[in-house]
PDB file of C-alpha atoms in Angstrom:
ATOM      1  CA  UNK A   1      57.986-134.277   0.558  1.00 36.00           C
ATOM      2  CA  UNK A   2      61.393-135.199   1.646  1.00 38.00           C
ATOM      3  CA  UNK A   3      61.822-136.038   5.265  1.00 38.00           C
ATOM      4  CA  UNK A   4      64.994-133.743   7.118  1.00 38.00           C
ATOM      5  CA  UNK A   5      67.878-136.028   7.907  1.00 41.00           C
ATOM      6  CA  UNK A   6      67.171-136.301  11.861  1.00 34.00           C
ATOM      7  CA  UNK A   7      70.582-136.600  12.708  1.00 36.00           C
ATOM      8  CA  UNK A   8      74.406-136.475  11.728  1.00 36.00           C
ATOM      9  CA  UNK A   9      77.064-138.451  10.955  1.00 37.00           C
ATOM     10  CA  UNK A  10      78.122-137.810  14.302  1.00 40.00           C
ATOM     11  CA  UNK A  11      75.121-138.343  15.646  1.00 41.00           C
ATOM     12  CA  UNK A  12      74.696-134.844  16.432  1.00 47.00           C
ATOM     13  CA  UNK A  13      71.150-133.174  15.676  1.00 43.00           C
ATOM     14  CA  UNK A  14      70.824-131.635  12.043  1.00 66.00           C
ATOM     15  CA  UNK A  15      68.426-130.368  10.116  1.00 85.00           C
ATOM     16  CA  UNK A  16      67.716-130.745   6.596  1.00 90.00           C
ATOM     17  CA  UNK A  17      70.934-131.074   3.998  1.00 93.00           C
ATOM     18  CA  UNK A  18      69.886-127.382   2.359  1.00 94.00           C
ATOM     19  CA  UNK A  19      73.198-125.848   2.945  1.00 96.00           C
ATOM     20  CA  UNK A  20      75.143-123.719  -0.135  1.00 97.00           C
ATOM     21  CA  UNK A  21      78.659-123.496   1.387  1.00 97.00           C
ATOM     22  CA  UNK A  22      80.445-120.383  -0.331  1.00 97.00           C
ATOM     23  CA  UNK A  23      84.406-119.968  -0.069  1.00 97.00           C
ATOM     24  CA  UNK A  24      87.479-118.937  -1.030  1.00 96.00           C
ATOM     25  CA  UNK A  25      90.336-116.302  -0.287  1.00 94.00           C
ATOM     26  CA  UNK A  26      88.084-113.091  -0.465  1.00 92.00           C
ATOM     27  CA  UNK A  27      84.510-112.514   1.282  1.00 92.00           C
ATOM     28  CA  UNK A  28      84.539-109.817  -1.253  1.00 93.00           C
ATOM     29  CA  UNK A  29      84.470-112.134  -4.155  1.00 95.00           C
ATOM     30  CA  UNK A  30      81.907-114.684  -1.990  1.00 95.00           C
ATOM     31  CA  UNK A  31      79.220-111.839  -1.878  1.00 93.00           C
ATOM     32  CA  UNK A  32      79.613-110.457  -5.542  1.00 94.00           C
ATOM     33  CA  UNK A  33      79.009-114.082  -6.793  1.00 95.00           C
ATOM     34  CA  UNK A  34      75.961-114.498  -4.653  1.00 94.00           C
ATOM     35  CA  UNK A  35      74.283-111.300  -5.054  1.00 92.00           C
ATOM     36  CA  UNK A  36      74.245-111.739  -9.000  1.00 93.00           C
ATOM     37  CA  UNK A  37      72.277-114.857  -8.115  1.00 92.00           C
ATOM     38  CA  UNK A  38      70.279-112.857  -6.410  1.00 89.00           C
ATOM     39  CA  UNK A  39      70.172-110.255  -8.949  1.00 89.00           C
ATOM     40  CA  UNK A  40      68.758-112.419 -11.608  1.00 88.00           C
ATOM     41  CA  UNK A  41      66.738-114.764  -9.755  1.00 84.00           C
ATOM     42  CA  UNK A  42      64.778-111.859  -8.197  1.00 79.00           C
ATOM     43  CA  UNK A  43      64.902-110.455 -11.429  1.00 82.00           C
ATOM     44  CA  UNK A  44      63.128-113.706 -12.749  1.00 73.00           C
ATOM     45  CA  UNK A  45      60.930-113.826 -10.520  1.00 70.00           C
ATOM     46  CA  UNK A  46      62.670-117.367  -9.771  1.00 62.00           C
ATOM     47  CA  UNK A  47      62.128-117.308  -5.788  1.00 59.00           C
ATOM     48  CA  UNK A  48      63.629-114.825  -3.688  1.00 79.00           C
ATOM     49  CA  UNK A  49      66.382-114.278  -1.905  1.00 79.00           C
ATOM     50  CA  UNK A  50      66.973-112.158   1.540  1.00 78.00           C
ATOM     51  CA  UNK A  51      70.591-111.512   3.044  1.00 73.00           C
ATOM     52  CA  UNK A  52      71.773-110.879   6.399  1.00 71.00           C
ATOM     53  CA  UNK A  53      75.603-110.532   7.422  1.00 67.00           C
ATOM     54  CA  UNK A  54      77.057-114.063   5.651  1.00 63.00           C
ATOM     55  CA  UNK A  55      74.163-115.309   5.484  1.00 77.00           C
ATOM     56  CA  UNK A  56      71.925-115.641   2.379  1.00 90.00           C
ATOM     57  CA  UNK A  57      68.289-117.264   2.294  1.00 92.00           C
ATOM     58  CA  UNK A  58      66.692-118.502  -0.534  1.00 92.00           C
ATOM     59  CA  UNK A  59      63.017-119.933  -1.628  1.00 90.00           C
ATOM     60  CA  UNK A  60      63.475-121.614  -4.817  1.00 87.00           C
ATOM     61  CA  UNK A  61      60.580-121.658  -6.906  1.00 82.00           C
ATOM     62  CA  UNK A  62      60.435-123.394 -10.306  1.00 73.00           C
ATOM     63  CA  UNK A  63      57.907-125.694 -11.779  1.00 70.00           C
ATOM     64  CA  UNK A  64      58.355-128.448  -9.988  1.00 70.00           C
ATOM     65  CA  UNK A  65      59.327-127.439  -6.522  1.00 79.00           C
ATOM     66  CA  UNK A  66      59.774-124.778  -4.206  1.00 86.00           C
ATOM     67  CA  UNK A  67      62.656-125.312  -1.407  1.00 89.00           C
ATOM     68  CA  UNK A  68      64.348-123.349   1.365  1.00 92.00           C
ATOM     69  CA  UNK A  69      68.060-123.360   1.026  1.00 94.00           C
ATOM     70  CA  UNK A  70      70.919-121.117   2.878  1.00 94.00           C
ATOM     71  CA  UNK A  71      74.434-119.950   1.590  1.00 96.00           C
ATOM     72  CA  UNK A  72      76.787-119.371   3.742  1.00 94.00           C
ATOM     73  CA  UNK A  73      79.909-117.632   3.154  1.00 95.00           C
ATOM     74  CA  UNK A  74      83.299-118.285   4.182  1.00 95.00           C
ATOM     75  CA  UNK A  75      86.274-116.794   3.819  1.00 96.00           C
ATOM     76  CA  UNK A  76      89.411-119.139   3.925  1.00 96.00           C
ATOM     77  CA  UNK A  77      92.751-117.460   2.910  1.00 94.00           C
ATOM     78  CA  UNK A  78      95.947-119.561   2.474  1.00 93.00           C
ATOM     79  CA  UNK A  79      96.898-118.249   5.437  1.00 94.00           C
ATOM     80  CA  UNK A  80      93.793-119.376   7.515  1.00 95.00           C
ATOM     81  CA  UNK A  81      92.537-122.383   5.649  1.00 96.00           C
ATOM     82  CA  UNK A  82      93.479-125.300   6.982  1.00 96.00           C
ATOM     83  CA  UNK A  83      91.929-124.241  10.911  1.00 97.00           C
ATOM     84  CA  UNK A  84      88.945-122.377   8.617  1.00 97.00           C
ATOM     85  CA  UNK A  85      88.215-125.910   7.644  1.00 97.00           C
ATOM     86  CA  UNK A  86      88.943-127.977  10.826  1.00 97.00           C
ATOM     87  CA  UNK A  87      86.685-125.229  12.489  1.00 97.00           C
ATOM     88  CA  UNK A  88      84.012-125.923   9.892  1.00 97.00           C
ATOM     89  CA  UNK A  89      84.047-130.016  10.357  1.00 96.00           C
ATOM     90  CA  UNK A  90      83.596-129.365  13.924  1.00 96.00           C
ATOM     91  CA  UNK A  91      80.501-127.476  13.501  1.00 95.00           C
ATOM     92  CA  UNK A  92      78.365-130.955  12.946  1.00 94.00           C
ATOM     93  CA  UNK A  93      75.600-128.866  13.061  1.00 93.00           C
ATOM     94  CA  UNK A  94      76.175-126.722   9.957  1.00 94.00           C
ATOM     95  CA  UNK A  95      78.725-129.019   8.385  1.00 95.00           C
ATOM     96  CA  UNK A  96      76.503-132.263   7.716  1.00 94.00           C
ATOM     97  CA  UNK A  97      74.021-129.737   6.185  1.00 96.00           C
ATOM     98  CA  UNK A  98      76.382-128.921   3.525  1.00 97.00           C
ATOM     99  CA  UNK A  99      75.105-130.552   0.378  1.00 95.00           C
ATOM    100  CA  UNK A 100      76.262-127.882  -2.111  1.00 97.00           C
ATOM    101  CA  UNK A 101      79.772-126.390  -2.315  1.00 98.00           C
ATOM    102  CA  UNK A 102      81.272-123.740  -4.068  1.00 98.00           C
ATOM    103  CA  UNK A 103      84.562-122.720  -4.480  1.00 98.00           C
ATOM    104  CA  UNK A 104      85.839-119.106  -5.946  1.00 97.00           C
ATOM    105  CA  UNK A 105      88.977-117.855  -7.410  1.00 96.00           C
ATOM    106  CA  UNK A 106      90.609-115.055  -9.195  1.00 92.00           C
ATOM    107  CA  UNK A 107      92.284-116.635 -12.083  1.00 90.00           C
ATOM    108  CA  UNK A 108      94.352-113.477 -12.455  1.00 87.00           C
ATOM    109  CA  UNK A 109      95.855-114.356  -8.930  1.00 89.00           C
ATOM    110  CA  UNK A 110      96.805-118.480 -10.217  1.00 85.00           C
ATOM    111  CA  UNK A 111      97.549-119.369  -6.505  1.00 89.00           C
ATOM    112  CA  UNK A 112      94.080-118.968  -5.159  1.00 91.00           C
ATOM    113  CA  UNK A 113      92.751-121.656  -7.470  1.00 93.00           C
ATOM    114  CA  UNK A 114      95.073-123.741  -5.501  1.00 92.00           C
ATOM    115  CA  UNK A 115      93.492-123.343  -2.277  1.00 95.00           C
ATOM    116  CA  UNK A 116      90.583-125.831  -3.146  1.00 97.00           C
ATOM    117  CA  UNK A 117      93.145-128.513  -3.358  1.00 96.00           C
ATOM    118  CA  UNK A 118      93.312-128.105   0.588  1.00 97.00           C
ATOM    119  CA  UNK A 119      89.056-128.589   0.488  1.00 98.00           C
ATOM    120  CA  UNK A 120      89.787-132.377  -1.107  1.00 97.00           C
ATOM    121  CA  UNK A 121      89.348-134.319   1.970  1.00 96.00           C
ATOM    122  CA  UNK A 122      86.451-132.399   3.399  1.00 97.00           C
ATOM    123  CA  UNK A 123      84.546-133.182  -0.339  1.00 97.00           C
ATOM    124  CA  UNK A 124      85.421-136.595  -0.448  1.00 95.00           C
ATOM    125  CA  UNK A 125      84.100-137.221   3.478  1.00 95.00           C
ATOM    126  CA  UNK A 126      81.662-134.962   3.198  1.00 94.00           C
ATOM    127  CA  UNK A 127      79.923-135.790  -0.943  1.00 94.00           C
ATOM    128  CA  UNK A 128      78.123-132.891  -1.388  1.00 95.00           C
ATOM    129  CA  UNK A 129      75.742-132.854  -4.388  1.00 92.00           C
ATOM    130  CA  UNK A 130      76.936-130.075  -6.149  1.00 94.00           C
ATOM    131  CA  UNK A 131      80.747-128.924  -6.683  1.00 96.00           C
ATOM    132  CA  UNK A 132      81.094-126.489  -8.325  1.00 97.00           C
ATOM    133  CA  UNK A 133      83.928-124.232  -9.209  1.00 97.00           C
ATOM    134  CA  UNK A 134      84.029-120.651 -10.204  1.00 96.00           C
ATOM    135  CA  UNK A 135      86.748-118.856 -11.856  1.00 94.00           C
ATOM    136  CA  UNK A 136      86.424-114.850 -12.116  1.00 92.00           C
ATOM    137  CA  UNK A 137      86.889-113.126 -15.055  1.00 87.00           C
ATOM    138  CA  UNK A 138      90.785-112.909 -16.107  1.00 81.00           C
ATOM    139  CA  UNK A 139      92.539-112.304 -19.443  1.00 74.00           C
ATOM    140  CA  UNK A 140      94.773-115.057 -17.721  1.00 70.00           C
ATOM    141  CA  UNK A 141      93.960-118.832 -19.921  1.00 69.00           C
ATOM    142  CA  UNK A 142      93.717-121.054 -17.103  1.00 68.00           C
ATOM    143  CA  UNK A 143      90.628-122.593 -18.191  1.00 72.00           C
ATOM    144  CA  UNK A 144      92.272-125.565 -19.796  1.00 83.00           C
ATOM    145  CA  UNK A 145      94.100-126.621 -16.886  1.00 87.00           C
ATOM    146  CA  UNK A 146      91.604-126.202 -14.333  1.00 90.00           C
ATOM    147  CA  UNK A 147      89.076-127.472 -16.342  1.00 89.00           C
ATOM    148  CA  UNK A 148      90.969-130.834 -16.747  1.00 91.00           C
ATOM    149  CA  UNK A 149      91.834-131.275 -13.097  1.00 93.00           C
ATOM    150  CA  UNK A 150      88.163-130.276 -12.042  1.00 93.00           C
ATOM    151  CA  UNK A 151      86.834-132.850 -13.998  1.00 91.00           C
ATOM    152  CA  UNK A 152      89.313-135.571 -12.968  1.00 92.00           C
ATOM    153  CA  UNK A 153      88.363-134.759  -9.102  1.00 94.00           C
ATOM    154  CA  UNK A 154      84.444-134.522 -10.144  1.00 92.00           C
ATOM    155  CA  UNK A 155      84.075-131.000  -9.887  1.00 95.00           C
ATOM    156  CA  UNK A 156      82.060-128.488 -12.588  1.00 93.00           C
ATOM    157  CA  UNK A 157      84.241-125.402 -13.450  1.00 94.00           C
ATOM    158  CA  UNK A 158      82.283-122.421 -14.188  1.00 94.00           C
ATOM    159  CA  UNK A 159      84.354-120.081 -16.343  1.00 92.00           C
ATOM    160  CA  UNK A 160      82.777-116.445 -15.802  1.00 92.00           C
ATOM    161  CA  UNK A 161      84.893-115.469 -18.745  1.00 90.00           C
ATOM    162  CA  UNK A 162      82.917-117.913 -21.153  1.00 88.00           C
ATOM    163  CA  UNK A 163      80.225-116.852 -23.727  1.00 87.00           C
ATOM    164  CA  UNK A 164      77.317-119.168 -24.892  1.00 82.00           C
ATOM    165  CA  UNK A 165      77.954-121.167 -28.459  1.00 78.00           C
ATOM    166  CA  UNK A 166      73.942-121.065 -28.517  1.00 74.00           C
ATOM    167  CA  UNK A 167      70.907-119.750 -26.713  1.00 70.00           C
ATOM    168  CA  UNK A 168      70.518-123.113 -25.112  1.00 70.00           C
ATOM    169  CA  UNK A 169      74.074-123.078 -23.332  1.00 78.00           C
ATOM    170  CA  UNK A 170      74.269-121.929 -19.671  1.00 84.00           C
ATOM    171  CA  UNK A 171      77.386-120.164 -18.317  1.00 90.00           C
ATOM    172  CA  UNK A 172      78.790-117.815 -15.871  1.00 93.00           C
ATOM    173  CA  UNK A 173      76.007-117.089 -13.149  1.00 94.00           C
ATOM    174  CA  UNK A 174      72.970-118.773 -14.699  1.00 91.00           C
ATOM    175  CA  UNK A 175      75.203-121.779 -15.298  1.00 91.00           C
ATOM    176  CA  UNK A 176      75.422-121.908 -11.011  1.00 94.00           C
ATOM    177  CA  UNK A 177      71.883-121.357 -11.078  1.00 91.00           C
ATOM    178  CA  UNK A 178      70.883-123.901 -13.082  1.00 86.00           C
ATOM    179  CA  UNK A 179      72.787-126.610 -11.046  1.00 89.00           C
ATOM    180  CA  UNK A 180      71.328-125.392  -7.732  1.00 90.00           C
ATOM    181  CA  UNK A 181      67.857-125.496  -8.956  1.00 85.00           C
ATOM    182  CA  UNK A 182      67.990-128.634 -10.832  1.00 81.00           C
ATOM    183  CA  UNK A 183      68.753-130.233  -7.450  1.00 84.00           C
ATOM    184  CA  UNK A 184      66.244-132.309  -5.312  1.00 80.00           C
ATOM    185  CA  UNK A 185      66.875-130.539  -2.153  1.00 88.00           C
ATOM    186  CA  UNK A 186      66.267-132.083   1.419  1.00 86.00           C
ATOM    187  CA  UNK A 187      62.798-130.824   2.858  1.00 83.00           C
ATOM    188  CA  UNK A 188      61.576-129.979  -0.606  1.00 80.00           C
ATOM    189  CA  UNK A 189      57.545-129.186  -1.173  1.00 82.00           C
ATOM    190  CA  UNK A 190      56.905-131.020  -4.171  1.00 74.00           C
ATOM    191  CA  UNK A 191      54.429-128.928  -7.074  1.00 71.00           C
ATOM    192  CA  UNK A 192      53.800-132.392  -9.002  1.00 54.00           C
ATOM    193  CA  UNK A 193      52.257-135.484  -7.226  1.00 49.00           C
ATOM    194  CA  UNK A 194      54.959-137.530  -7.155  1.00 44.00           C
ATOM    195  CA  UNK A 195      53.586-139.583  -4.405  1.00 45.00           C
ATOM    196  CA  UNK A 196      52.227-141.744  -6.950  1.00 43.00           C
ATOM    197  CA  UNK A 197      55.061-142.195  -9.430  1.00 41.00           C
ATOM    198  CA  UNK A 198      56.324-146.134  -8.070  1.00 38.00           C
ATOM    199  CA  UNK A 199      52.143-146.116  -9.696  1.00 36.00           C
ATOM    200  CA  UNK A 200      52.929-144.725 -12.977  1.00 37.00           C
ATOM    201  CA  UNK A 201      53.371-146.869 -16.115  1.00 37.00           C
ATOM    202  CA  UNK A 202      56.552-147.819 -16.903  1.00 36.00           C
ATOM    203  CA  UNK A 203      56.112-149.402 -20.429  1.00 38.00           C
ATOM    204  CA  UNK A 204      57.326-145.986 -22.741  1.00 36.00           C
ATOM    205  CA  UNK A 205      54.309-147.020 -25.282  1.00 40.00           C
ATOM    206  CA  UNK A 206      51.844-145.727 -22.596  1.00 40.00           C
ATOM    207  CA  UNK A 207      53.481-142.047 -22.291  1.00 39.00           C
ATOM    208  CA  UNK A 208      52.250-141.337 -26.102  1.00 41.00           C
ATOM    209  CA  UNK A 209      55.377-139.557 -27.134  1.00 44.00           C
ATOM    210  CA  UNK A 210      55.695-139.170 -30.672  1.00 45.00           C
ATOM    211  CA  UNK A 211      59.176-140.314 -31.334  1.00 45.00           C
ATOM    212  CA  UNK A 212      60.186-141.818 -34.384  1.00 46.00           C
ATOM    213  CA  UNK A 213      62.741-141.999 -37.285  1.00 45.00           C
ATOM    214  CA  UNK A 214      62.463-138.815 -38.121  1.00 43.00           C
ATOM    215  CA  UNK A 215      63.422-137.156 -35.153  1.00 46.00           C
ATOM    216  CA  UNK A 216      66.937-138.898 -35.485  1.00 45.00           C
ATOM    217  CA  UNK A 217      66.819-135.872 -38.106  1.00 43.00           C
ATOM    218  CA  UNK A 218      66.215-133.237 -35.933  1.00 43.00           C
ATOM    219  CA  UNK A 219      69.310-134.217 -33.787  1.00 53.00           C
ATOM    220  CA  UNK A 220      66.442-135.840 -30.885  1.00 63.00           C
ATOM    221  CA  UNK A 221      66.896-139.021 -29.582  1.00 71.00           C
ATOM    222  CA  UNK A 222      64.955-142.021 -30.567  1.00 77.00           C
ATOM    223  CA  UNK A 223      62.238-144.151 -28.798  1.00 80.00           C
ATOM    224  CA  UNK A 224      64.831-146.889 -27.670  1.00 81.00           C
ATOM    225  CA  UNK A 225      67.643-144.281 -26.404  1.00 82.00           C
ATOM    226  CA  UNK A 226      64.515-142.878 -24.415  1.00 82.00           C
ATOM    227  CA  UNK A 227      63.077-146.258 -23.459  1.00 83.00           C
ATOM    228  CA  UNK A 228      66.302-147.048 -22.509  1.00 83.00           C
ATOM    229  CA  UNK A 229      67.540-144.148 -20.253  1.00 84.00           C
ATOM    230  CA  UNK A 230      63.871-144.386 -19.033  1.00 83.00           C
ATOM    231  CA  UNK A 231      65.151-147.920 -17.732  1.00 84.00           C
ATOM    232  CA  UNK A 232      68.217-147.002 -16.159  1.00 81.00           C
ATOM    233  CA  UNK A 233      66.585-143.967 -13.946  1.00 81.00           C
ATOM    234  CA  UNK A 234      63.411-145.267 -13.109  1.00 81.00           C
ATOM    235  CA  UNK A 235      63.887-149.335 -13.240  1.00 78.00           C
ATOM    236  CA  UNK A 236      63.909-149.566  -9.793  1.00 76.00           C
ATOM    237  CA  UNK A 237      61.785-146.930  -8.699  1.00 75.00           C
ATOM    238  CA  UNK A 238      59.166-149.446  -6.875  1.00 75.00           C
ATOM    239  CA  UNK A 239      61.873-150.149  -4.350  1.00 74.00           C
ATOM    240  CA  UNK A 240      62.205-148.503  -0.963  1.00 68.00           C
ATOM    241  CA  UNK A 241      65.279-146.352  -2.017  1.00 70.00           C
ATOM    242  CA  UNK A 242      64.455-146.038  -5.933  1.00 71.00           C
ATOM    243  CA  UNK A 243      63.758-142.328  -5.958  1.00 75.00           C
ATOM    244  CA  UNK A 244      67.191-142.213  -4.225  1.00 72.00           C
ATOM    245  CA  UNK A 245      69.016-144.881  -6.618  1.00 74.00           C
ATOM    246  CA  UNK A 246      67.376-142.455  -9.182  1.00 76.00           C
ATOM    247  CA  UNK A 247      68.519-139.144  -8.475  1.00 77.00           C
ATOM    248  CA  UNK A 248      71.905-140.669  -7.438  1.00 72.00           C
ATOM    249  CA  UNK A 249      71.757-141.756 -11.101  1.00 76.00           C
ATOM    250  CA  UNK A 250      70.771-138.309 -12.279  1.00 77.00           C
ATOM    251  CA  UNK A 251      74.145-136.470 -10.774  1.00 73.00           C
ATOM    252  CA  UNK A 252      76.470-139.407 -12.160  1.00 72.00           C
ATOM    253  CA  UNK A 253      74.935-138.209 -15.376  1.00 75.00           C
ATOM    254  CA  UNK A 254      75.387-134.494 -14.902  1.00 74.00           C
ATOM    255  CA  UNK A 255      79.238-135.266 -14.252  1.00 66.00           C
ATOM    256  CA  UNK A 256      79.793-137.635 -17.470  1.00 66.00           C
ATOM    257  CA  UNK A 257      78.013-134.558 -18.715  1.00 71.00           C
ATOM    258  CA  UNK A 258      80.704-132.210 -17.948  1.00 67.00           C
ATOM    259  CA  UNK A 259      83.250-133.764 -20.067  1.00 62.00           C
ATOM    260  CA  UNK A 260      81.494-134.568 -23.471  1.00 69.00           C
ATOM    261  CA  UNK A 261      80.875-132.450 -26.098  1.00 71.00           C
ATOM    262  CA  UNK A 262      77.813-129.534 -26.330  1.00 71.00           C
ATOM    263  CA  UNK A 263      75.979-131.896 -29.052  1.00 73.00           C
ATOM    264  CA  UNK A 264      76.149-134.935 -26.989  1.00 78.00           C
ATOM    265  CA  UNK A 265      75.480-133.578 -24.076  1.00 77.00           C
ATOM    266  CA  UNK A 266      72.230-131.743 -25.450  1.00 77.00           C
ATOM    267  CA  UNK A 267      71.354-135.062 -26.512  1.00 80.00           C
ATOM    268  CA  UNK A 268      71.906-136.669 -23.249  1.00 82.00           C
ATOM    269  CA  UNK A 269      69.863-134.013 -21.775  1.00 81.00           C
ATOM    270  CA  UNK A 270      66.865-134.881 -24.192  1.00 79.00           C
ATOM    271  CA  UNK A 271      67.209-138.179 -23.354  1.00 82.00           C
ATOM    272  CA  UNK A 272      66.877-137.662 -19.297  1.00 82.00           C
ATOM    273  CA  UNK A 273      63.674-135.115 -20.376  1.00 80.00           C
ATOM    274  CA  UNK A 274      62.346-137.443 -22.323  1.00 80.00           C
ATOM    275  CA  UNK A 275      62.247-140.371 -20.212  1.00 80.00           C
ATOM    276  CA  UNK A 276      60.718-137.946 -17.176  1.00 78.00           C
ATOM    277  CA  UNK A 277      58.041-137.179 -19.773  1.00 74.00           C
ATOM    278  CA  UNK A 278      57.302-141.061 -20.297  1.00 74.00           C
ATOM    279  CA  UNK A 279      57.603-141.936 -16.568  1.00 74.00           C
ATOM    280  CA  UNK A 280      55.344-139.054 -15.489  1.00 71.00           C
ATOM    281  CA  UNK A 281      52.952-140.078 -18.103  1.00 64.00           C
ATOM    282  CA  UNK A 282      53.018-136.606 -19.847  1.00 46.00           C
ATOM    283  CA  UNK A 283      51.826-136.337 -23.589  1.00 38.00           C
ATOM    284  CA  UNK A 284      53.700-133.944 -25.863  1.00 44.00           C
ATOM    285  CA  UNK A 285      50.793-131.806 -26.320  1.00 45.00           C
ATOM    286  CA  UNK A 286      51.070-130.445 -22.856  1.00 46.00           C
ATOM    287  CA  UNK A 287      53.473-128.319 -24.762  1.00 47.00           C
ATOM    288  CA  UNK A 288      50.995-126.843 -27.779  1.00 48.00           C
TER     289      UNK A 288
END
């Protein structure tokens, strides 16, 4: 299990980064985002959630891990912002536990989006995780814009106004969940025995997947993109920070992610599954 960070950047005492901060101009907006999450992981059976005021807690439970994370709310209206914020950077004790952020906007009111522009600083000092940003449903067609200038500043728009190309696409709502829970949080219990994994084999002929030419057919990656990406996460995992170096590796990929097309980015997702298959030492029939 992951060890708490013991203290701030300040040097203040914190607890565990496990902090989903929530804004934007309308607490109104803040809670109906969150309690679909709710909604449909409790639905799921995905963990559980329990509320009280702004504050939502949340056991994540999937099949790797199950982790303890809080969102908390905050309203900042153009009005207010700026000494919301300052407020928020001087609580040390909540603000170095921030390792998610969300930001939420009507894109039928244009000049809320522009209020994250004024969060910029607090990202960049700050590096959460996960930013992500939500736009609510609209007939206005902002998407291109925002999309563009999220990317460029290393941010994942969520469009609730999109609809899946496939059944493998995630958008709207399950598209937020699926970032938060794909996320090694701080303080995490661990399902799989990853004490062990510097231990595991690293050559990809000892995982016994059953990759070859034909799969190139089937629109899956072959051995040596596998072998490869299997390099670049876990080649250093037998050093001191590697699981670090490797989940650091893992978000860089998520953003590049954001920007290419769905087909490449499926495969790119294969790719990172694959290679957690070979490094964990899983066989394929685990799956039959």
């Amino acid at each position: 299990m992951q060890q708490p960070r013991s203290t701030s950047s300040t040097g203040s005492i914190s607890g565990p980064r496990n902090v989903i901060l929530v804004t934007g101009d309308s607490t109104q907006d803040l809670t109906h985002v969150v309690e679909c999450l709710k909604d449909i992981c409790n639905k799921a059976n995905d963990g559980s959630f329990c509320a009280k005021d702004a504050l939502y807690n949340w056991k994540i439970s999937n099949k790797y891990y199950t982790a303890n994370v809080e969102f908390q709310l905050l309203e900042a209206t153009a009005a207010s912002r700026l000494s919301v914020i300052q407020a928020h950077r001087n609580n040390h004790s909540l603000c170095n536990r921030v390792d998610a952020f969300i930001y939420v906007f009507q894109k039928e009111q244009p000049t809320s989006f522009d209020g994250l522009k004024d969060w910029l600083a607090y990202l960049n000092d700050q590096a959460p995780a996960i930013k992500l940003c939500v736009g609510l449903p609209s007939a206005n067609q902002l998407d291109e814009d925002v999309n563009a200038w999220c990317v460029a500043q290393e941010i994942e728009y969520v469009d609730m106004d999109a609809e899946a190309e496939d059944k493998y696409d995630k958008v709207g709502h399950e598209l937020i969940l699926e970032s938060l829970q794909a996320h090694m949080w701080e303080g995490i219990d661990m399902k799989l025995d990853l004490e062990n994994t510097s231990r595991l084999p690293l050559d990809f002929d000892d995982a016994e997947l059953d990759l070859d030419d034909q799969d190139s057919d089937l629109g899956l990656p072959d051995s040596e993109a596998v072998q490869q990406m299997q390099e670049k996460l876990f080649g250093t995992i037998d050093e001191d920070d590697g699981l670090d170096m490797a989940l650091k590796s893992l978000e860089r990929m998520r953003l590049q992610g954001m920007s290419l097309p769905d087909d490449e980015r499926r495969r790119m997702a294969a790719e990172v599954a694959l290679s957690f298959a070979a490094q964990l030492g899983l066989d394929d029939d685990d799956d039959h």
